[in-house]
Structures are given as structure tokens and as C-alpha cells.
Coordinates of C-alpha atoms and ligand atoms in Angstrom, one line a residue:
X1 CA 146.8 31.1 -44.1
X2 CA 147.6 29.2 -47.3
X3 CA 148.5 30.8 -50.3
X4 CA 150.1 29.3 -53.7
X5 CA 152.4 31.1 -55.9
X6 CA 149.8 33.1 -57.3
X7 CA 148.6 34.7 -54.6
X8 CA 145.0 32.5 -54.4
X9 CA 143.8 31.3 -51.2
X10 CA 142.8 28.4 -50.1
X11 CA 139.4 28.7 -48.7
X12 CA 137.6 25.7 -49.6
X13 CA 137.9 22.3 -48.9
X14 CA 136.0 19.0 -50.4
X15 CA 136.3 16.0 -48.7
X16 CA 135.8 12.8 -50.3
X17 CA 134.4 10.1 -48.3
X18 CA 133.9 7.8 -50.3
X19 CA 134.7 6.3 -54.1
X20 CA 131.8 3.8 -54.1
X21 CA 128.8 4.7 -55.9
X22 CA 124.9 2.9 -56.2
X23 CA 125.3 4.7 -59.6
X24 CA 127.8 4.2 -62.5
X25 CA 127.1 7.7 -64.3
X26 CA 128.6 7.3 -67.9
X27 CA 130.7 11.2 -67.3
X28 CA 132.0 9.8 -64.1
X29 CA 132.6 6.0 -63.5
X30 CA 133.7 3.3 -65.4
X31 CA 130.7 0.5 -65.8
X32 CA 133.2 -2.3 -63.7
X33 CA 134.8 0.1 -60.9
X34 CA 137.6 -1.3 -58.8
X35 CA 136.9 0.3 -55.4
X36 CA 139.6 1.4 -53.1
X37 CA 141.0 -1.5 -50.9
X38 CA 138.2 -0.2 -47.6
X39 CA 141.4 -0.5 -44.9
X40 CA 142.7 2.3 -47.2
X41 CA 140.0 5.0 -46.5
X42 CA 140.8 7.6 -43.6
X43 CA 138.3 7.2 -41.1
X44 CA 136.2 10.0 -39.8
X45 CA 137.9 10.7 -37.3
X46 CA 141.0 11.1 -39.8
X47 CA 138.8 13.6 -42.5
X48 CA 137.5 15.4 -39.6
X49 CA 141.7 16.2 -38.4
X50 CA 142.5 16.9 -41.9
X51 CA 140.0 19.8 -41.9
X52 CA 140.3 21.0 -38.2
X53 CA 144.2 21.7 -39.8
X54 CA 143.3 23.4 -43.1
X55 CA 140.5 25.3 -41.0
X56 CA 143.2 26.6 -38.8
X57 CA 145.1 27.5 -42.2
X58 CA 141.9 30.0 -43.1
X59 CA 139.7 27.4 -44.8
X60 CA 136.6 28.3 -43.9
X61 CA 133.8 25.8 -46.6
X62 CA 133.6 22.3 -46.7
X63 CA 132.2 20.0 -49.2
X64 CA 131.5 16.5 -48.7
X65 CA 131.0 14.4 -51.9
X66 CA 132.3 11.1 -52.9
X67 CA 131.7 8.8 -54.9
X68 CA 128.7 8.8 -53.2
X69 CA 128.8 9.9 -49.9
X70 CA 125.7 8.8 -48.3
X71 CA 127.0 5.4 -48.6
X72 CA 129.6 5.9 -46.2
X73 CA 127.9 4.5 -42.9
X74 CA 127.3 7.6 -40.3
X75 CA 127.7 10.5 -42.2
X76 CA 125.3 12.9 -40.0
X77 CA 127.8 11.9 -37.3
X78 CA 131.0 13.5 -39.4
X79 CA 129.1 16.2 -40.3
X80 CA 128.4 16.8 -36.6
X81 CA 132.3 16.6 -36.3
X82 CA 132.7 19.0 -38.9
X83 CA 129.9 21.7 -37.2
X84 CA 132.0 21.7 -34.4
X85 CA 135.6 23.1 -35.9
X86 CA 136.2 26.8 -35.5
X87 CA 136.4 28.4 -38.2
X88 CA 134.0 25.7 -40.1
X89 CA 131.8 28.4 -42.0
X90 CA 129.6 26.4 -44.0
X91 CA 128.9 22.6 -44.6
X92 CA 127.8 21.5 -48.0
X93 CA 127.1 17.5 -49.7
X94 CA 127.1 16.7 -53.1
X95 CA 125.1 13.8 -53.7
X96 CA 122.7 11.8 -56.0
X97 CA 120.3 12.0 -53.7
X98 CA 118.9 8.5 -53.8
X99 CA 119.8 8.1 -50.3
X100 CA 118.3 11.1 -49.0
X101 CA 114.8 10.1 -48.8
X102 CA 116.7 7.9 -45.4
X103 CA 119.2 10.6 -44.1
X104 CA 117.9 14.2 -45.3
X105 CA 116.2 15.1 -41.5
X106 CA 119.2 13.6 -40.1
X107 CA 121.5 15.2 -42.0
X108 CA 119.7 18.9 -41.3
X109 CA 119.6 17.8 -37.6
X110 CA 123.3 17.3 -38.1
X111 CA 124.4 20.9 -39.0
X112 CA 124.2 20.4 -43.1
X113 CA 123.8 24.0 -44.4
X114 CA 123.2 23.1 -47.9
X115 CA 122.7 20.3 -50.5
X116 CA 123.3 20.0 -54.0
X117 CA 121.1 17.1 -55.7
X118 CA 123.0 15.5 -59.2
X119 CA 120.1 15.1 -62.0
X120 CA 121.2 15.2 -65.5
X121 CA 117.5 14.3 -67.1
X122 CA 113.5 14.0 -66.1
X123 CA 113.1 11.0 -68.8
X124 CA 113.7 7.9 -67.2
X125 CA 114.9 5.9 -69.9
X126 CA 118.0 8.5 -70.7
X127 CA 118.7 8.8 -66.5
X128 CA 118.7 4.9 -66.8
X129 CA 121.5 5.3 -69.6
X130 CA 123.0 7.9 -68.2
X131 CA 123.5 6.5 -64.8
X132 CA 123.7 2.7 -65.9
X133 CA 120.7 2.2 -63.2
X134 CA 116.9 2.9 -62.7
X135 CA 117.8 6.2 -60.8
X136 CA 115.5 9.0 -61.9
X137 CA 112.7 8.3 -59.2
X138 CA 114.6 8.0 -56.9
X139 CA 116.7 11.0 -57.1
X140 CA 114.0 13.1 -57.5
X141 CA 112.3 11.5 -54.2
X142 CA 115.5 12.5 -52.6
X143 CA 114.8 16.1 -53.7
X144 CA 111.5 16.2 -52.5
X145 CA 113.1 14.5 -48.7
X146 CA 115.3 17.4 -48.6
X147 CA 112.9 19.8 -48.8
X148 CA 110.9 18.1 -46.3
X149 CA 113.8 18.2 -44.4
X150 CA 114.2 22.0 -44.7
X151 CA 116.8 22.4 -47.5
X152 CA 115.0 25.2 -49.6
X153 CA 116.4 28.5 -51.4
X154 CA 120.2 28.9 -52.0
X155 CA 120.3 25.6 -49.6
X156 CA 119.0 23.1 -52.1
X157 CA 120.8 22.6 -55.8
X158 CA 120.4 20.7 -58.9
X159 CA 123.7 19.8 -60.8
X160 CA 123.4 18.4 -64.5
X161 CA 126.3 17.6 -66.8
X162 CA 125.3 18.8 -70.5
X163 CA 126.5 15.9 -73.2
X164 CA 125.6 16.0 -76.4
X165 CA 124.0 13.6 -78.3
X166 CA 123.0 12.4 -74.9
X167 CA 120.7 15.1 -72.8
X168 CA 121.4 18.3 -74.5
X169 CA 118.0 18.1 -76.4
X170 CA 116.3 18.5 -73.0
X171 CA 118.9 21.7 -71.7
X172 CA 115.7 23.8 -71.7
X173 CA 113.2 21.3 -70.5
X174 CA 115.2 20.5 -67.2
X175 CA 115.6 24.7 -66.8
X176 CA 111.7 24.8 -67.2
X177 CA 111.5 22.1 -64.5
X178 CA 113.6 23.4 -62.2
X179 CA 112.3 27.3 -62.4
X180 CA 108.8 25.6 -61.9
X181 CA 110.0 23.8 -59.0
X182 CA 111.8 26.5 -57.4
X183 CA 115.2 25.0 -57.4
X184 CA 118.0 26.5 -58.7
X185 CA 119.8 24.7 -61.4
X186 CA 123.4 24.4 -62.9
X187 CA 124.7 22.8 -65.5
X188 CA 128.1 21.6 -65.6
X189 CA 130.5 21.3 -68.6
X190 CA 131.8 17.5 -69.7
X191 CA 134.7 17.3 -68.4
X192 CA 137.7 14.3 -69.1
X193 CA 137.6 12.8 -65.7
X194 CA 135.2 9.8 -66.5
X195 CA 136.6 6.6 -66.1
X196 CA 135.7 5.3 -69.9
X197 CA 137.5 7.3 -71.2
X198 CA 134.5 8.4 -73.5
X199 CA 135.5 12.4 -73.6
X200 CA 136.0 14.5 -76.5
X201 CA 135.7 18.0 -77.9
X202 CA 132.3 17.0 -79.8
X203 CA 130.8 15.8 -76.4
X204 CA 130.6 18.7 -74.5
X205 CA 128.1 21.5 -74.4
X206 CA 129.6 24.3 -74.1
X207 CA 128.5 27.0 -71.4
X208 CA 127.5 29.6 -74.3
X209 CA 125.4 27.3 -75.7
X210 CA 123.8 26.0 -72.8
X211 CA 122.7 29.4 -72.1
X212 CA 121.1 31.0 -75.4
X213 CA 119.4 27.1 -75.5
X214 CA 117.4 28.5 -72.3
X215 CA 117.5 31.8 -73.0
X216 CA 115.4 31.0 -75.8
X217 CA 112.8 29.6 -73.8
X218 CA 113.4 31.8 -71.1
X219 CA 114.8 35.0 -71.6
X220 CA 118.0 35.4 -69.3
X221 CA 119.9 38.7 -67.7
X222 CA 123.6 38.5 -68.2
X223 CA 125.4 36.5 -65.7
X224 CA 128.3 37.0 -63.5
X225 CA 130.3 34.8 -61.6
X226 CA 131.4 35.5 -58.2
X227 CA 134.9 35.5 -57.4
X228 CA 135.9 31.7 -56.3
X229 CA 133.1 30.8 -57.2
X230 CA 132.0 27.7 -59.9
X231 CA 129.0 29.1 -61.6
X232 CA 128.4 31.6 -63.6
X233 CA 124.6 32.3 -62.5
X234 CA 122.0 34.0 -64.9
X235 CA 119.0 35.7 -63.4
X236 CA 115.6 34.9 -65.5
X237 CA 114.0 37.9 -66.8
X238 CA 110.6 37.6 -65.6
X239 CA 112.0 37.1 -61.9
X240 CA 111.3 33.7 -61.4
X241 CA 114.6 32.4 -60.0
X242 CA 118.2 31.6 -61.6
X243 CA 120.1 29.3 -63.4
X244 CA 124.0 28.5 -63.5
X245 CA 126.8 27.1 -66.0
X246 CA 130.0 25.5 -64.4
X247 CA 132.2 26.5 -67.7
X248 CA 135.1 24.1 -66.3
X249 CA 136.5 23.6 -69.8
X250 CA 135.5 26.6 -72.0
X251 CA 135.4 29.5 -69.5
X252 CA 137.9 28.0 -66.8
X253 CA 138.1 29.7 -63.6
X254 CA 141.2 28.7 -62.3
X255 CA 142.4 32.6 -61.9
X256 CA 140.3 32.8 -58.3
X257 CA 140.7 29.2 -57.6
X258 CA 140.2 28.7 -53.9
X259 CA 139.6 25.2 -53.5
X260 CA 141.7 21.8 -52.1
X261 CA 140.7 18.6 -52.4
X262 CA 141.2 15.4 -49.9
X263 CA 140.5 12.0 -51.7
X264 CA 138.9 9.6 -49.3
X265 CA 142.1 7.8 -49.1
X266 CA 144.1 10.7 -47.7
X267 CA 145.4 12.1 -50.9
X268 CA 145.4 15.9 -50.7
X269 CA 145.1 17.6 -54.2
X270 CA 145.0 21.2 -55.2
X271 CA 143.2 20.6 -57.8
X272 CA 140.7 18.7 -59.6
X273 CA 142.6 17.8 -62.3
X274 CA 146.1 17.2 -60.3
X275 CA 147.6 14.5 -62.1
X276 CA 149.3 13.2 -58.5
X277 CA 148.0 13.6 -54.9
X278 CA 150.4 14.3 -51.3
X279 CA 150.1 11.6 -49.2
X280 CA 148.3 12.6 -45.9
X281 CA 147.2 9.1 -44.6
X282 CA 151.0 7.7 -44.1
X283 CA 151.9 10.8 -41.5
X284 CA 148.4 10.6 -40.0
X285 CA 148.7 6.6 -39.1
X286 CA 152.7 7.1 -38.0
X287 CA 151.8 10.2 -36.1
X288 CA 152.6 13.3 -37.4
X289 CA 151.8 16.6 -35.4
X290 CA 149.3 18.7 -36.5
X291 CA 152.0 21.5 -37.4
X292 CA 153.7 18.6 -40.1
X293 CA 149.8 17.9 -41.6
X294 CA 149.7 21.8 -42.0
X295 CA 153.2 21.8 -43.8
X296 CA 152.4 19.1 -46.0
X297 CA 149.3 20.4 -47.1
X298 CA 150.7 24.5 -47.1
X299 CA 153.4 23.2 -49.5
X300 CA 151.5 21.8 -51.6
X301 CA 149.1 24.4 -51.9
X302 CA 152.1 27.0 -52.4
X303 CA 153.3 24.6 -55.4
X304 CA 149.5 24.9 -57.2
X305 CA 149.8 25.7 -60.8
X306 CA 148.4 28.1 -62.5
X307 CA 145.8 26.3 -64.0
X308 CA 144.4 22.8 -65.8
X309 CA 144.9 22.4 -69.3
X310 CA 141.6 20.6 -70.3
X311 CA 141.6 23.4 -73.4
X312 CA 145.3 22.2 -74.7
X313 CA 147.1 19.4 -76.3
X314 CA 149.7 19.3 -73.5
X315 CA 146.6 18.2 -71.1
X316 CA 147.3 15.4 -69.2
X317 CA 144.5 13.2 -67.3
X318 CA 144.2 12.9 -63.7
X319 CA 145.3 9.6 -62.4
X320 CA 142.2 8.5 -61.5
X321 CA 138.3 8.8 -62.3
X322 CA 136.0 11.7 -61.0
X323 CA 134.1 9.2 -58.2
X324 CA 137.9 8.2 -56.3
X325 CA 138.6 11.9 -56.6
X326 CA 135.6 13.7 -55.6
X327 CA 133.6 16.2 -57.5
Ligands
LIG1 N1 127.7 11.1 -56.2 C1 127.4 12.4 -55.9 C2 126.7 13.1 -57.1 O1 126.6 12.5 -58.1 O2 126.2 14.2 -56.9 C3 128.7 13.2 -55.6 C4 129.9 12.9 -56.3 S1 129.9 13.4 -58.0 C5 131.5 13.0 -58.6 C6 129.9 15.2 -57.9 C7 129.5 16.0 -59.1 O3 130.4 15.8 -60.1 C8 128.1 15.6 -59.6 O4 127.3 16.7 -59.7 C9 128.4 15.0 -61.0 O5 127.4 15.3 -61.9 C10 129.7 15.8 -61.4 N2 130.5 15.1 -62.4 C11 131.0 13.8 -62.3 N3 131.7 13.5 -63.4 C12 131.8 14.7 -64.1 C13 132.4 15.0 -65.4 N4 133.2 14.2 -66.0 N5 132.3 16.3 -65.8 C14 131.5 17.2 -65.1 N6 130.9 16.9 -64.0 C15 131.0 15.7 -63.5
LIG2 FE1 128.1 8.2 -58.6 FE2 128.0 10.8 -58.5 FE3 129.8 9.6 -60.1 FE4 127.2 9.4 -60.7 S1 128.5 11.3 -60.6 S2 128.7 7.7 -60.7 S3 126.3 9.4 -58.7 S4 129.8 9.5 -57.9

């Protein structure tokens, strides 16, 4: 089992496949991105000995996101990988979901037990700035593929970033949406990861006032947060469904942190906002055991800090945009 300094342990891990994107999201990548050199990326078979270690280390979730990870060519194959790891409790994706309209039976077939679909507005003009591409159609004909495919319930997500001046005037309209729909929604607080280094205070929405924007609409029940968990969910009063804040920056939940992080070039991070990464694909191509992966990556997590400092002056970026880390 792997425990840092403050007695959290690691539970989950998100895998990064990939840090190419058919998107170029405004909160996430710069407009020209310089990809990862492709000999560089661990192969599947690589990802899928990273997490048969940490699983034998108690980590028990996996996330696959990217980047965006349906670009990476046989994906339902690694997730079949992943199914088959003792220990593997649950496989989720992160995804934009224009892709999924090709690989959402195959990726249910697979073992996928649940998807999370990225949509940050229903116009298709501010999805079109947003994302720097026509996307809005299509990510919400990868919704509907999904739940062809069977994703449905606590299986299928939404994800939206709140920015001001950007899609905040539509907080409620996207909650209205998704309780209509049935989906269950969560929006996530800017955070300084994007590669344009467009961030500031004034951008982001804060998770309070995320919440009384629906809950003016839509009249909420206090939420709680689970511990380990992201999102803070809020029940609707009238019983039609939920809806979740990720307060990264204003309500950070580092205290229960649980999570790891393996960039899709073999850099193992304990956090999302590490500013350096341990080096996993060097000992994995000279051929370390599987007890030296395990003491690389227990080290690490035992020298985890306490927590980011998005909040504070002394907060210092990551080297590297959210897409090459993994979100
Ligand atoms: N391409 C996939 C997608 O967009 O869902 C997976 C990768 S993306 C990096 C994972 C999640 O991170 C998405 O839900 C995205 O909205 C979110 N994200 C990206 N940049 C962010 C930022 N600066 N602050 C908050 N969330 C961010
Ligand atoms: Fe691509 Fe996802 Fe980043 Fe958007 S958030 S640019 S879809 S990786």
C-alpha cells in the first residue's frame, strides 16, 4: 500500500494516453500545440505494467484521459488489458466525446464502467470559441452513442469548466439541460493549467457561485462531498437528479487526496499540479523489476505534499499544459 507523509492513500490512478487533441479548448491547450515526440509515449503494453504495479500497491480506480484519448489507436484493447488486473475495481474515460459516436459499443464491450463526456456550452458558436473547432454537435452525438451503448445513471457524466465572461451566463441553462436529459452534470473550477496562459482570479467562477446561479433556477439541497472524491454533488429539491462543483481552486480538496497521475510519456506525478514528474519510461525500457517500478512510484507518493497552491502567491505552474498531463 502507498501512503505519503500525510497519511492519504493512493487509490486512484489516471492514465494519460495521449496529449493530442481534435480540439484546442481555450482552458486547456495552447492554439499551436507541440505534441510529444510519438517514440516517446509508453505503449500499452507499458500503461497497462504501470497499473498492474500501483494495483498491487492498493490502487484500486483507473482513469483514462489524455489529451484526448480516443485518438490513441486501440483503446478498447487497453481497456481490455486494464479489466483484466486484480485488483482493477473500476475503469473510467474522460473524453470529449467526438469520437464516441465510432467506439462507445466497443468501448462497453471492452469492460468501460463509466464515461464522463467534456461540454462546457449548448450554443454552438461559444463551443466553437471555446474549443477553437466546430465541436458542439458532435460532442453531443457522442453523448447520445454512449447511451446507446449502455452508459446511463452514475455511468455517464458531463464535465463543464465555468469561465466568466465566457459561458457563465448559461451556468443554469446547461444545469436545466442536463436535469432534462437525465445526465448528471459537474462543473469544474478554471484552473491555471491551460497552455495560454490566459488564467486569472477574475476568470474563474467560483463553486459558491456556480451553485446559488442554479439554485436559483432550481432549488438545490446542500451538498457534500465524499471523501476522495472531486465533486461536491448537490441533490435538486424536486428529486429530479444532481448536480456537482469540482471546487479545485476555492474549496481545494487536497486533505483526502487519493489520486496519481502517469503522463502518457511515463512521467508519474502525484499530483495534478506537480511542478516535476518521476521518470518511469527510462527503468521500463532498460528493464527494471516490477519491485523497482513499485519503489519509484511508493517514493514518490510518500514525498506528496500537502497540497497545491493555486490560492497563493508562492503558486508555481505545472511544467506543462493540462492536455500533456491528463485531466
Ligand atoms: N479530452 C478529454 C476531455 O476533454 O474530456 C479528456 C482530457 S481533458 C484534459 C479532462 C478534463 O479536464 C475535461 O473535462 C476538461 O474540461 C478539464 N480541463 C481541462 N483544462 C482545464 C482547466 N484549465 N481547468 C479545469 N478543468 C480543465
Ligand atoms: Fe482536448 Fe480535452 Fe483539452 Fe479540450 S480539454 S483541448 S478536448 S484535451
Amino acid at each position: 500500500m502507498w501512503k505519503d507523509g500525510f497519511g492519504r492513500r493512493a487509490r486512484k490512478l489516471r492514465i494519460s494516453v495521449t496529449d493530442r487533441c481534435n480540439l484546442r479548448c481555450v482552458y486547456c491547450m495552447p492554439a499551436q500545440p507541440e505534441w510529444l515526440p510519438k517514440s516517446g509515449l509508453l505503449t500499452f503494453e507499458e500503461l497497462a505494467r504501470v497499473a498492474r504495479v500501483a494495483a498491487k500497491a492498493g490502487v484500486e480506480r483507473f482513469r483514462i484521459t489524455g489529451g484526448e484519448p480516443l485518438l490513441r489507436r486501440g483503446l478498447p484493447e487497453f481497456i481490455v488489458i486494464l479489466r483484466s488486473i486484480p485488483g482493477a475495481r473500476s475503469i473510467a474515460m474522460t473524453t470529449n466525446g467526438l469520437l464516441l459516436p465510432e467506439f462507445a459499443a466497443a468501448l462497453r464491450d471492452a469492460g468501460l464502467d463509466r464515461v464522463t463526456v467534456s461540454l462546457d456550452s449548448l450554443d454552438r458558436d461559444r463551443a466553437r470559441a471555446l474549443t477553437r473547432r466546430d465541436s458542439r454537435d458532435g460532442t453531443l452525438a457522442g453523448i447520445e452513442a454512449a447511451r446507446a451503448a449502455g452508459f446511463s445513471g452514475p455511468a455517464l457524466k458531463i464535465n463543464a469548466v465555468a469561465m466568466r465572461g465566457v459561458n457563465d451566463a448559461e451556468i443554469s441553462q446547461l444545469a436545466g439541460w442536463a436535469r432534462d436529459e437525465g445526465l448528471s452534470l459537474r462543473f469544474i473550477e478554471f484552473m491555471p493549467l491551460e497552455g495560454d496562459r490566459i488564467w486569472s482570479r477574475d476568470m474563474l467562477v467560483p463553486a459558491e457561485e456556480i451553485v446559488s446561479r442554479i439554485a436559483k433556477d432550481y432549488p438545490l439541497e446542500p451538498g457534500v462531498r465524499e471523501p476522495g472524491e472531486t465533486c461536491e454533488r448537490f441533490a435538486y429539491r424536486d428529486g429530479r437528479g444532481e448536480v456537482g462543483v469540482i471546487a479545485s481552486v476555492t474549496r481545494a480538496f487536497c486533505g483526502d487526496c487519493d489520486r496519481i497521475r502517469l503522463t502518457a510519456d511515463g512521467g508519474f506525478r502525484t499530483c495534478l499540479f506537480a511542478t516535476e514528474a518521476r521518470d518511469l519510461r527510462g527503468p521500463l525500457r532498460s528493464g527494471a523489476s516490477d519491485e523497482e517500478l513499485a519503489a519509484l512510484m511508493g517514493s514518490a507518493v510518500r514525498l506528496k505534499g500537502p497540497g497545491h497552491l493555486v490560492a497563493s502567491p508562492a503558486f508555481k505552474r505545472p511544467d506543462r499544459a493540462m492536455n500533456a498531463i491528463g485531466g
